Coordinates of C-alpha atoms in Angstrom, one line a residue:
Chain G
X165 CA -73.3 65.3 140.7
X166 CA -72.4 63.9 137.7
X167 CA -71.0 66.8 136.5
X168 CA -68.6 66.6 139.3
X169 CA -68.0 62.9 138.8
X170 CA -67.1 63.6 135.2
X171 CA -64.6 66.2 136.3
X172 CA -62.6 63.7 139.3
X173 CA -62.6 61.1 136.1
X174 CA -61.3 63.3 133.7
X175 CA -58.6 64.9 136.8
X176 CA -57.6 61.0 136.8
X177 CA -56.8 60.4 133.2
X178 CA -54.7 63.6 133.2
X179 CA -52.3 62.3 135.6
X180 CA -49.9 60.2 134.8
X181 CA -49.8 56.8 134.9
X182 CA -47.3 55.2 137.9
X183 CA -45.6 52.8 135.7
X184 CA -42.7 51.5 138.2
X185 CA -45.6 50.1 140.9
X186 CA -47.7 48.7 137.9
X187 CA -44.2 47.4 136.3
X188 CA -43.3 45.7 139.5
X189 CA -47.3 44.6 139.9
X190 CA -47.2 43.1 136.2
X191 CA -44.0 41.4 137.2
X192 CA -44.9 39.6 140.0
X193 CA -48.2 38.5 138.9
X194 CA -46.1 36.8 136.1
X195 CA -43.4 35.6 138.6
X196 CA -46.7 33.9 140.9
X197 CA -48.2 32.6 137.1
X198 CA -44.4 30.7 136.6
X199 CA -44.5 29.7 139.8
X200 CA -48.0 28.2 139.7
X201 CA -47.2 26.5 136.5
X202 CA -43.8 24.8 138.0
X203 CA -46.1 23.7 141.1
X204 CA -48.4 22.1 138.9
X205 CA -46.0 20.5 136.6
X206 CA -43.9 18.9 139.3
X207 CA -47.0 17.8 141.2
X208 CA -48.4 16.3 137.8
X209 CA -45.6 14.4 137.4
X210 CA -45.7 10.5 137.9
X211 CA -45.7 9.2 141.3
X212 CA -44.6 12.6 142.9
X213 CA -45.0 13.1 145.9
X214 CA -45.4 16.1 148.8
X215 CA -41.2 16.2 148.7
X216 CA -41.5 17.8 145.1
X217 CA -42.3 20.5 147.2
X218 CA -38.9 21.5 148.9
X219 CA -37.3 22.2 145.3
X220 CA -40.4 24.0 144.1
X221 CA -40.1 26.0 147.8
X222 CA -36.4 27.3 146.6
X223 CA -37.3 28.6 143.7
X224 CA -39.9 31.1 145.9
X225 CA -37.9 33.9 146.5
X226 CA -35.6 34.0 143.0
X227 CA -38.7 33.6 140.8
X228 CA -40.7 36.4 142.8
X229 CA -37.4 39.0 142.9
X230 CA -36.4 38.0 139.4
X231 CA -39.8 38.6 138.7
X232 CA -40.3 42.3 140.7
X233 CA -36.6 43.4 139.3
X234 CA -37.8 43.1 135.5
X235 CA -41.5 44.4 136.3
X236 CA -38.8 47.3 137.7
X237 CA -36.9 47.7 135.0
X238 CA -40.2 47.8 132.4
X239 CA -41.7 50.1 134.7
X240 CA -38.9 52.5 134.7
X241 CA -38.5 52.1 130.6
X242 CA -42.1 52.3 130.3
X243 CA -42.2 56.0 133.0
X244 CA -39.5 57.5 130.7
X245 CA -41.1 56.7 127.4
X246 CA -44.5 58.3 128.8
X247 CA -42.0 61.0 130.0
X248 CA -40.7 61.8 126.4
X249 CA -44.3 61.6 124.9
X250 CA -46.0 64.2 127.2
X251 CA -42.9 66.0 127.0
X252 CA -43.0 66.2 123.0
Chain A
X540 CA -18.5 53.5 159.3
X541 CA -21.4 55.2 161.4
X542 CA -20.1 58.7 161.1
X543 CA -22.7 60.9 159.8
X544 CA -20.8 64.0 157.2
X545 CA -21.1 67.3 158.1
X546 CA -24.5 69.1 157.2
X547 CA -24.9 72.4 156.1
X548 CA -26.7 74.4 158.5
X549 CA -28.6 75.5 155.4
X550 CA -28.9 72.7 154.1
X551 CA -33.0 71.3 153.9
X552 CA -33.7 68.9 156.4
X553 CA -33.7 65.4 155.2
X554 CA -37.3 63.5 155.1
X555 CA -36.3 60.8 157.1
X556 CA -33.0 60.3 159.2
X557 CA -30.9 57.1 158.7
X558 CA -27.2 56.4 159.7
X559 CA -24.5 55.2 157.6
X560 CA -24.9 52.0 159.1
X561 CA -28.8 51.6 158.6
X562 CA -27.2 52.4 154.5
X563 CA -24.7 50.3 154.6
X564 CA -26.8 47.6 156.0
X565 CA -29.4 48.2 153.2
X566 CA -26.8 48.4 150.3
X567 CA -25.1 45.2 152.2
X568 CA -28.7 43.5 151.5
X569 CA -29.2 44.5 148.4
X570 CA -25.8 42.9 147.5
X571 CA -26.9 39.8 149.4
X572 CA -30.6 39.9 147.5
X573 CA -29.3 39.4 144.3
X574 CA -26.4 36.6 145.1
X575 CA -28.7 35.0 147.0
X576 CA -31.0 35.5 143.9
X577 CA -28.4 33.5 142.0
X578 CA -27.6 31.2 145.2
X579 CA -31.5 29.9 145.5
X580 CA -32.4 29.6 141.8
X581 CA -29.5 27.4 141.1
X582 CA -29.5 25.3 144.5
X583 CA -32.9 24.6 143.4
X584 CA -32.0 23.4 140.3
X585 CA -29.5 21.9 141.8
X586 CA -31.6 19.5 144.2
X587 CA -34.6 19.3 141.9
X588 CA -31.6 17.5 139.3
X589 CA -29.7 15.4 141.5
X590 CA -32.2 14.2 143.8
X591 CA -35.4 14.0 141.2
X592 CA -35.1 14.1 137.9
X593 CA -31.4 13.6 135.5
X594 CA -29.5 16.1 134.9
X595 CA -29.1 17.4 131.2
X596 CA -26.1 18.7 129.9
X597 CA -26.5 22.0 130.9
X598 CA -27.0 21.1 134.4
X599 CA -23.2 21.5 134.7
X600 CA -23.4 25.6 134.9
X601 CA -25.8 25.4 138.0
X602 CA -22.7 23.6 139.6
X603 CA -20.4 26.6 138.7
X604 CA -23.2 29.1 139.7
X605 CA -24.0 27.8 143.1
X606 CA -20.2 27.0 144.5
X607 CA -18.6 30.6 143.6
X608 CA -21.5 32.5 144.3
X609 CA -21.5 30.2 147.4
X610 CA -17.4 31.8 148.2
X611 CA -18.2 34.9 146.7
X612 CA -21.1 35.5 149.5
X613 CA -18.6 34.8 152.8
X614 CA -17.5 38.1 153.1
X615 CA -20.7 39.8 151.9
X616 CA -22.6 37.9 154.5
X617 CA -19.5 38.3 157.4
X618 CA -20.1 41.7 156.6
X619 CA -23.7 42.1 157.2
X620 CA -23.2 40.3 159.9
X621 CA -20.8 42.6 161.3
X622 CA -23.1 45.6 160.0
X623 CA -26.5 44.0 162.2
X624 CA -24.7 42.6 164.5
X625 CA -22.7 46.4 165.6
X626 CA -25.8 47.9 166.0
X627 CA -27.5 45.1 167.5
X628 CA -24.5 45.2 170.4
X629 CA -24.6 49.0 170.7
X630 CA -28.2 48.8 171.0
X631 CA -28.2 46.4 174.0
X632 CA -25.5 47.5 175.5
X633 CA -27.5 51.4 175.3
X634 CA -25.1 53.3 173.9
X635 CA -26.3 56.5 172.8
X636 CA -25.8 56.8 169.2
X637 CA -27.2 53.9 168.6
X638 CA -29.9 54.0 171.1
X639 CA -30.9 57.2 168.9
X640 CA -31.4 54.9 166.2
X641 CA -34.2 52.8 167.8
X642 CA -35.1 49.1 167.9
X643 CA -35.6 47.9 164.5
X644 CA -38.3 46.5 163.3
X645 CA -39.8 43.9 166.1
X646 CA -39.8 41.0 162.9
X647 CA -36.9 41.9 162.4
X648 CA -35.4 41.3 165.2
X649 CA -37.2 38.1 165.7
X650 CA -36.1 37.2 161.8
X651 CA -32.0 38.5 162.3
X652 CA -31.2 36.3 164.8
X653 CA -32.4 33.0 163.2
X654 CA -31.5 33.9 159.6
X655 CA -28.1 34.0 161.3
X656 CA -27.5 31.0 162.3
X657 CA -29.6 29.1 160.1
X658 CA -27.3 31.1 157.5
X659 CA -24.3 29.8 159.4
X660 CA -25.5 26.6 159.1
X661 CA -25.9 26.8 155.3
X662 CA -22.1 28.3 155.1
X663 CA -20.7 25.7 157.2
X664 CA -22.7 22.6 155.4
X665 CA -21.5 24.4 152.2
X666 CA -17.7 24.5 153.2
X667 CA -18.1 21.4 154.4
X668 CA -18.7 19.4 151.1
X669 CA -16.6 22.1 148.7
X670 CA -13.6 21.5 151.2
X671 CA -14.0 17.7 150.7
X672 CA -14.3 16.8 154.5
X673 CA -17.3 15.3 153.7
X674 CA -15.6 12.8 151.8
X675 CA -13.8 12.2 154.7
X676 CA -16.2 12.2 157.7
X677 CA -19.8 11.8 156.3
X678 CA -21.3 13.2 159.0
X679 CA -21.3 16.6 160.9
X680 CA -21.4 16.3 164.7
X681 CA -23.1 16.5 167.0
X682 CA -26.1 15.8 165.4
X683 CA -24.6 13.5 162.9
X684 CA -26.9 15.0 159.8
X685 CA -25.2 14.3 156.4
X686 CA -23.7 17.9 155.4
X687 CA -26.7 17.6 152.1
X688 CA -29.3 17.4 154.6
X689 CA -28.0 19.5 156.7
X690 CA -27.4 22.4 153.9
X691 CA -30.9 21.5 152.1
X692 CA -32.9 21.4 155.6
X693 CA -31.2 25.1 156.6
X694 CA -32.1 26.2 153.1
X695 CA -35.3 25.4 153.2
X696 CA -35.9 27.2 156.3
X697 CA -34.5 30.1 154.9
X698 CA -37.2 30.4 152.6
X699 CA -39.9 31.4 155.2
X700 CA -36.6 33.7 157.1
X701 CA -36.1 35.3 154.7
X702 CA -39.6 36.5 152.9
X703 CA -40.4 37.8 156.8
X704 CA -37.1 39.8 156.9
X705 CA -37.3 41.0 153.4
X706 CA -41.6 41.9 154.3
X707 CA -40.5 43.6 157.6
X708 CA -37.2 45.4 156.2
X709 CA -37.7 46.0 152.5
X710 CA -39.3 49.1 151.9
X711 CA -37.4 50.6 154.8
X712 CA -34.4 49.6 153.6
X713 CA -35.1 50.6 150.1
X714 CA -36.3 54.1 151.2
X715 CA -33.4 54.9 153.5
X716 CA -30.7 54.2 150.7
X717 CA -32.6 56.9 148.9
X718 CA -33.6 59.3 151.6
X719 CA -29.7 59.1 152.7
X720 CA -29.3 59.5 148.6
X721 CA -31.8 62.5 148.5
X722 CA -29.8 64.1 151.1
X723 CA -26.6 64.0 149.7
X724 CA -27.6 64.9 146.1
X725 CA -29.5 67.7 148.1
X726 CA -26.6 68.9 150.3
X727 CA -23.6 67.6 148.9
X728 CA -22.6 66.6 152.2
X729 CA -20.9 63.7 153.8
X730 CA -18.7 62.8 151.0
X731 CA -16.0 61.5 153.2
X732 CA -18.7 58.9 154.8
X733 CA -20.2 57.9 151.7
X734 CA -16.9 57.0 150.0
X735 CA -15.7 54.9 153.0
X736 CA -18.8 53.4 152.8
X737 CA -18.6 52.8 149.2
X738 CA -14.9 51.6 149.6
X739 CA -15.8 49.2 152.2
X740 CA -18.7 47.7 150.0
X741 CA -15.8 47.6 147.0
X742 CA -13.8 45.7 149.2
X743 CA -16.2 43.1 150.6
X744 CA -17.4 42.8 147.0
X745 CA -14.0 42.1 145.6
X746 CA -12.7 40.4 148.2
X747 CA -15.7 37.9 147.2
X748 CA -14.8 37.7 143.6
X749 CA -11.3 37.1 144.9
X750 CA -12.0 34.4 147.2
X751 CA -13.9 32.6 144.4
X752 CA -11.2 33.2 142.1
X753 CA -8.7 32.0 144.4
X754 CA -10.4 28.8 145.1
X755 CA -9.8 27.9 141.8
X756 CA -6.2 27.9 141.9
X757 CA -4.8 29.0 145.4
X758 CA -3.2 26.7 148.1
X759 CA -6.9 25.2 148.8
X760 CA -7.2 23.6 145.6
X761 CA -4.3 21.5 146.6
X762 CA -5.0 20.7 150.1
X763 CA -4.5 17.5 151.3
X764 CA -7.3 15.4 150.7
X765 CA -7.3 16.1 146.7
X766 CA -7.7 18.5 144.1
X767 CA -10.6 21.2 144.9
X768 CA -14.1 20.0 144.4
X769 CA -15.2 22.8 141.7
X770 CA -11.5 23.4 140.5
X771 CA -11.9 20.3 138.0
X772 CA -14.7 18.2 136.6
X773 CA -15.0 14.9 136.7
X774 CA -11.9 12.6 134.9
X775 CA -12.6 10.2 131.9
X776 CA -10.6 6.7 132.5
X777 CA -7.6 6.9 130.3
X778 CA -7.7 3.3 129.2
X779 CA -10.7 2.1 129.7
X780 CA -12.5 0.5 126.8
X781 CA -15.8 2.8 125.6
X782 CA -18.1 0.5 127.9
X783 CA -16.5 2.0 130.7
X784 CA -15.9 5.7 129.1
X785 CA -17.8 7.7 131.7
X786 CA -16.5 10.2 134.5
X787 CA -15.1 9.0 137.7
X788 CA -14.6 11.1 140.6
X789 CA -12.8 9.0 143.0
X790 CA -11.7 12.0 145.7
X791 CA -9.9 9.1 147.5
X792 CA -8.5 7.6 144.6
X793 CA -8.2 3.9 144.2
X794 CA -6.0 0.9 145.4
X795 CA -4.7 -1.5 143.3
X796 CA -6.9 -5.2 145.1
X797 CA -5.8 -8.6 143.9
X798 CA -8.8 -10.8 143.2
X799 CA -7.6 -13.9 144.9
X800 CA -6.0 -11.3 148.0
X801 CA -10.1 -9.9 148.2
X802 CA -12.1 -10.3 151.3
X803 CA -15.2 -8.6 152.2
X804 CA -15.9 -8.3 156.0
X805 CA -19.3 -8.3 157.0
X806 CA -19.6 -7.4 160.5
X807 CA -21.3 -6.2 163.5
X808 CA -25.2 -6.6 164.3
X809 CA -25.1 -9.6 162.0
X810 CA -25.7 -13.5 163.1
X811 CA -22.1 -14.8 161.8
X812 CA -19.9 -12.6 161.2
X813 CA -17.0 -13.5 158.7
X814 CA -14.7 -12.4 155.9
X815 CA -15.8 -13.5 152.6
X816 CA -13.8 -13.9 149.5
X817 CA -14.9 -13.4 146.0
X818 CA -14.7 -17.1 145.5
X819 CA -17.5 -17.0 148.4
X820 CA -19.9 -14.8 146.5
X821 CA -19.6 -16.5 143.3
X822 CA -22.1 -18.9 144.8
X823 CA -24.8 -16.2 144.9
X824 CA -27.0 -15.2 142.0
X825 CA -25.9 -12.5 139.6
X826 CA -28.1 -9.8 139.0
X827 CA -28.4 -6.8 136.2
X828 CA -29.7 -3.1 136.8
X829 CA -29.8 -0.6 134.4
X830 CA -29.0 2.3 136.6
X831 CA -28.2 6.0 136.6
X832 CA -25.6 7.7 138.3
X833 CA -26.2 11.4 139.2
X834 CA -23.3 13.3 140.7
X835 CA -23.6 16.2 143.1
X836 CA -21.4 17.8 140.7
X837 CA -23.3 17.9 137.5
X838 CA -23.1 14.9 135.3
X839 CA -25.0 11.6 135.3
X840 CA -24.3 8.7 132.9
X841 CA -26.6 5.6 132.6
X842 CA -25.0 2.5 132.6
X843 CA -26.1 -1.6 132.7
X844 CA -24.6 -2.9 136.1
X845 CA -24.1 -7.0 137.2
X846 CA -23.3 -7.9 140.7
X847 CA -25.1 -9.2 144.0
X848 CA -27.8 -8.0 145.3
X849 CA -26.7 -6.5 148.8
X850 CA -29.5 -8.5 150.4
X851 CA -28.1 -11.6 148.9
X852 CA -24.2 -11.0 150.0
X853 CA -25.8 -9.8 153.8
X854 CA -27.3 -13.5 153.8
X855 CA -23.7 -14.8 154.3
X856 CA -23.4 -13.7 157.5
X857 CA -26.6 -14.8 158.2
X858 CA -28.6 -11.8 157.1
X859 CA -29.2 -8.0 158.3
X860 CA -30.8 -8.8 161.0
X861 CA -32.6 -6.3 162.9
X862 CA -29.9 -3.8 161.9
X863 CA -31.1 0.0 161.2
X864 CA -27.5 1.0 159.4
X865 CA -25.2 -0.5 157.0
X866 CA -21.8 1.4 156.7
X867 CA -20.0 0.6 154.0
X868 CA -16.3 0.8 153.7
X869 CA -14.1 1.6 150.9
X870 CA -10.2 0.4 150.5
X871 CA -9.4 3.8 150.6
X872 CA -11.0 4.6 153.9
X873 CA -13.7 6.4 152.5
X874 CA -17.2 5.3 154.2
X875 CA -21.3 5.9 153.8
X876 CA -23.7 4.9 156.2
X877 CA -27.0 3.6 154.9
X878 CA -30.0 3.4 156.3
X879 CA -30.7 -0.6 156.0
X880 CA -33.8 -0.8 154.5
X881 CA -33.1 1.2 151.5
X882 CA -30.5 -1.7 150.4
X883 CA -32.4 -4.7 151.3
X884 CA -34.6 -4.2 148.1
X885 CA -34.5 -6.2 144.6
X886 CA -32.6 -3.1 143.5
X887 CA -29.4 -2.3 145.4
X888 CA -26.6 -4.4 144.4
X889 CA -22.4 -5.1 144.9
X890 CA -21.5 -4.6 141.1
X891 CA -18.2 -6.7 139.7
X892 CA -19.7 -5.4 136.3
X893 CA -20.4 -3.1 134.0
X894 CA -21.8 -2.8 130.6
X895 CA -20.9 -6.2 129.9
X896 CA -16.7 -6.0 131.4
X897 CA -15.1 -6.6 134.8
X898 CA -15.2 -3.3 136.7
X899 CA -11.9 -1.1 135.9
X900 CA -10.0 0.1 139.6
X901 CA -11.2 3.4 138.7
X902 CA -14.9 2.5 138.8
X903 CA -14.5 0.4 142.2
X904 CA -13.3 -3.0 141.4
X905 CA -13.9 -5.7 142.5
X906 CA -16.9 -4.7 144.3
X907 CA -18.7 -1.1 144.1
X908 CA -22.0 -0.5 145.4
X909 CA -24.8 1.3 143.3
X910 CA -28.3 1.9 144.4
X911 CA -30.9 3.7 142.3
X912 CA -32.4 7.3 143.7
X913 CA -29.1 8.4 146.0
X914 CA -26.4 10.8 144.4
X915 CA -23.2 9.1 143.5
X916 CA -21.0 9.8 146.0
X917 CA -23.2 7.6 148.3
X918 CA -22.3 4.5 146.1
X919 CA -18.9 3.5 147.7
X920 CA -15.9 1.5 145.5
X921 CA -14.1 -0.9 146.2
X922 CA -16.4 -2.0 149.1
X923 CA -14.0 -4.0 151.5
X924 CA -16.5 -4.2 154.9
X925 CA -19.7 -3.8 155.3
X926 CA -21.0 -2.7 159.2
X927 CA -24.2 -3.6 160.5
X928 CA -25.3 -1.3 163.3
X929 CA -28.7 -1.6 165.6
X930 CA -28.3 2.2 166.0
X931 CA -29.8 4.4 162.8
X932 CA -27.8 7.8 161.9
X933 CA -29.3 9.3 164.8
X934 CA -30.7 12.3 163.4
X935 CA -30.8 12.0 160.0
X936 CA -34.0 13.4 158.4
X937 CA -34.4 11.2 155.4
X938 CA -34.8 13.5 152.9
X939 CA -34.3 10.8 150.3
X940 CA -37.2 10.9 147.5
X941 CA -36.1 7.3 145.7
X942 CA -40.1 6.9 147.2
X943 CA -42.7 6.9 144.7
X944 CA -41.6 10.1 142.9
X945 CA -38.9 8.4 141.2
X946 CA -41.0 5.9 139.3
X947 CA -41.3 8.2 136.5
X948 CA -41.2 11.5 135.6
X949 CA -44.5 12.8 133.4
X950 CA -43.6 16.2 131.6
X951 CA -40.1 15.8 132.4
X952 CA -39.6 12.3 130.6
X953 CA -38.6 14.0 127.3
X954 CA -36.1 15.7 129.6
X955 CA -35.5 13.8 131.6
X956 CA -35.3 10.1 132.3
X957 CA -36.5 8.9 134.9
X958 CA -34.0 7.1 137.4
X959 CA -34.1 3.4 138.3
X960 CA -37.1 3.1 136.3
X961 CA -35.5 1.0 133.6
X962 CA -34.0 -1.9 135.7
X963 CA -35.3 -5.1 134.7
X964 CA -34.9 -7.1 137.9
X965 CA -33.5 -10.4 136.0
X966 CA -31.0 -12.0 137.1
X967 CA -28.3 -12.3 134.3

């Protein structure tokens, strides 16, 4: 049993990571951090009030695509680097 | 466009079957995804600036950003709405090749129709304010919603719209521009339809970049109402003395008023209607505000302003009354309606000053309203009538935040000063 559980873990590490889906995972979860932080800010400032929202609301969609295209991007550099190494 | 090449009867069978126009639709989106990309960030930047918080120097680039982007993205989105709407029509109306195709996605046909129109509604508003018609008729019928409103309340909406159409379409859309990709790299086939294709998107995509360029110095930037919103900045006043050496964008221009010749009619749902002259309001108290003007289009300037409080100069014609709207009127027939009670405070005032001198023609002499919290182009020169109406703008969400969240600003005071904060509510 663990014999064969040792085997599936070590068939796991052999393949290769999927850097593009982790890329664009590490870039949202940044995008959604930024977007947190600009929520809080706006809502900590003086006297705001729930209309500090609507701004904050437009800035959903850029933030998370600008976000997922340079989790992309990394992903892709990231897959070709790994690439080059196995390959050397 | 929705010719399919000829396929090698050897060729391997594709994954996945798309059309060219399920592609083109796609690669149409992805276009639209990262203008809109550009469009959103800087709108929002754009409101969060003029409407909360000064705008810094290098607030004036959003301004750029957002209105060519803005032209750039008619014929991309005309396009895409062609794309949709052609296989939308073929669909309904069951015609074969299309009905081969299938329904899309049921979101997405829930999400197409509205992002339409609420997109429409964004384009329009948009045009609307860049084409200067807004300096001319405040309002858009039927409805009557100030073209601002109108343009932040349909992008807002958007928001929601479009996360539901990107979740339903995304993946699919991304997939078939590669399966259709696959194929081709595979087969080698239907060349001819992919460079139409690609020659189409080159032209929609130029045809964008030459629209914005053209807007810069084509026939509209000399229509007939003024130079073209995003063609210029704003103008210093030649000779003006420094106290008065800040930007002035008088679309309508000025007219030249002779003090003695002034009269301000106040009129309408008012007790005693009359014309007043200046002589008139000299009686009334003087008041200073230290004030900041933010323009739509990317500068602010804060300056010390003397006049009348608008309260005060209403009490000559026996007060507002029960009245829900104050228009006022400019000499050059340019006109704002405001909803009452945002004037009838300690802080909106009639200026005949600023920073210490007699208001030049250029910055609305003799009288020029300014009100903390409203974008400038809401603060009318030269006031020469002031209407009193029972009836508020009839459907104007008041998206105006002078509320509570102008008070100050926290983390953005080192940024950004906060508006309207500053007055000292003396009289002078």
């Amino acid at each position: 049993m663990a014999g064969r559980r040792s085997a599936a873990l070590r068939e796991r590490r052999r393949r290769p990571i999927a850097w593009v889906p982790l890329g664009i995972a590490a870039g949202l979860a940044l995008a959604v951090a930024i977007l947190l932080w600009l929520l809080a800010t706006l809502l900590l400032s003086d006297g705001a009030t729930w209309r500090i929202l609507l701004p904050w609301l437009l800035f959903l969609l850029p933030v998370l695509g600008i976000g997922a295209g340079i989790g992309w991007l990394v992903g892709l550099v990231f897959d070709a680097v790994s690439r080059a190494v196995r390959r050397a | 466009m929705n010719a399919v090449g000829p396929r090698s009867a050897t060729a391997p069978a594709p994954r996945a079957h798309y059309s060219e126009l399920q592609v083109l639709t796609a690669q149409l989106g992805a276009i639209l995804a990262v203008l809109l990309t550009l469009q959103f960030l800087s709108g929002a930047l754009f409101y969060l600036y003029v409407f909360y918080y000064d705008a810094p120097p290098w607030f004036t680039f959003t301004r750029f950003l957002h209105f060519y982007v803005g032209i750039a993205l008619i014929p991309i989105v005309l396009a895409k709405y062609g794309a949709t709407g052609l296989r939308a029509a073929g669909y309904y109306l069951r015609l074969t090749r299309f009905r081969r195709l299938g329904a899309p996605p049921l979101l997405a046909r829930i999400t197409s129709p509205l992002l339409a129109l609420d997109f429409l509604l964004i384009g329009i508003s948009g045009l609307y304010m860049l084409l200067h018609v807004y300096y001319a008729h405040t309002n858009i019928p039927p409805f009557e919603w100030k073209p601002v409103q109108t343009h932040a309340l349909a992008s807002f909406l958007a928001v929601p719209l479009l996360g539901l159409h990107l979740g339903s379409h995304l993946f699919e859309s991304a997939r078939s521009v590669k399966a259709r990709r696959d194929v081709l790299l595979e087969t080698g086939a239907g060349q001819r339809a992919v460079y139409t294709r690609r020659g189409f998107l080159a032209a929609v995509s130029l045809s964008g970049v030459g629209l914005a360029l053209a807007a810069q110095n084509g026939p509209l930037a000399h229509g007939q109402v003024g130079p073209f919103f995003i063609a210029r900045g704003p103008t210093l006043p030649r000779d003006a003395s420094r106290a008065q050496a800040f930007p002035i964008e008088t679309l309508f221009g000025d007219r030249e008023i002779a003090p003695e010749a002034f009269k301000l009619t106040i009129d309408g749902a008012v007790p005693r209607p009359g014309a007043f002259t200046l002589a008139d309001l000299a009686s009334l108290p003087l008041h200073e505000r230290r004030l900041r003007t933010s323009c739509v289009s990317g500068w602010s300037s804060v300056n010390l302003w003397r006049g009348y409080l608008v309260r005060d100069v209403l009490a000559l014609a026996g007060g507002a009354g029960g009245a829900k709207q104050l228009t006022f009127h400019s000499a050059t027939n340019y006109r704002v309606p405001w909803p009452a009670h945002r004037l009838l405070d300690e802080q909106a005032l009639l200026a005949t000053h600023v920073n210490g001198e007699p208001l030049i023609q250029q910055h609305g002499a003799p009288l020029r309203l300014i009100a903390p919290g409203y974008p400038g182009e809401n603060m009318v020169k030269q006031v020469v009538r002031i209407s009193a109406e029972h009836a508020p703008d009839r459907f104007a969400p008041d998206l105006d935040p002078r509320s509570e969240a102008i008070g100050c600003c926290g983390r953005f005071a080192a940024a950004a000063r906060p508006r309207g904060g500053a007055s000292d509510g003396r009289p002078a």
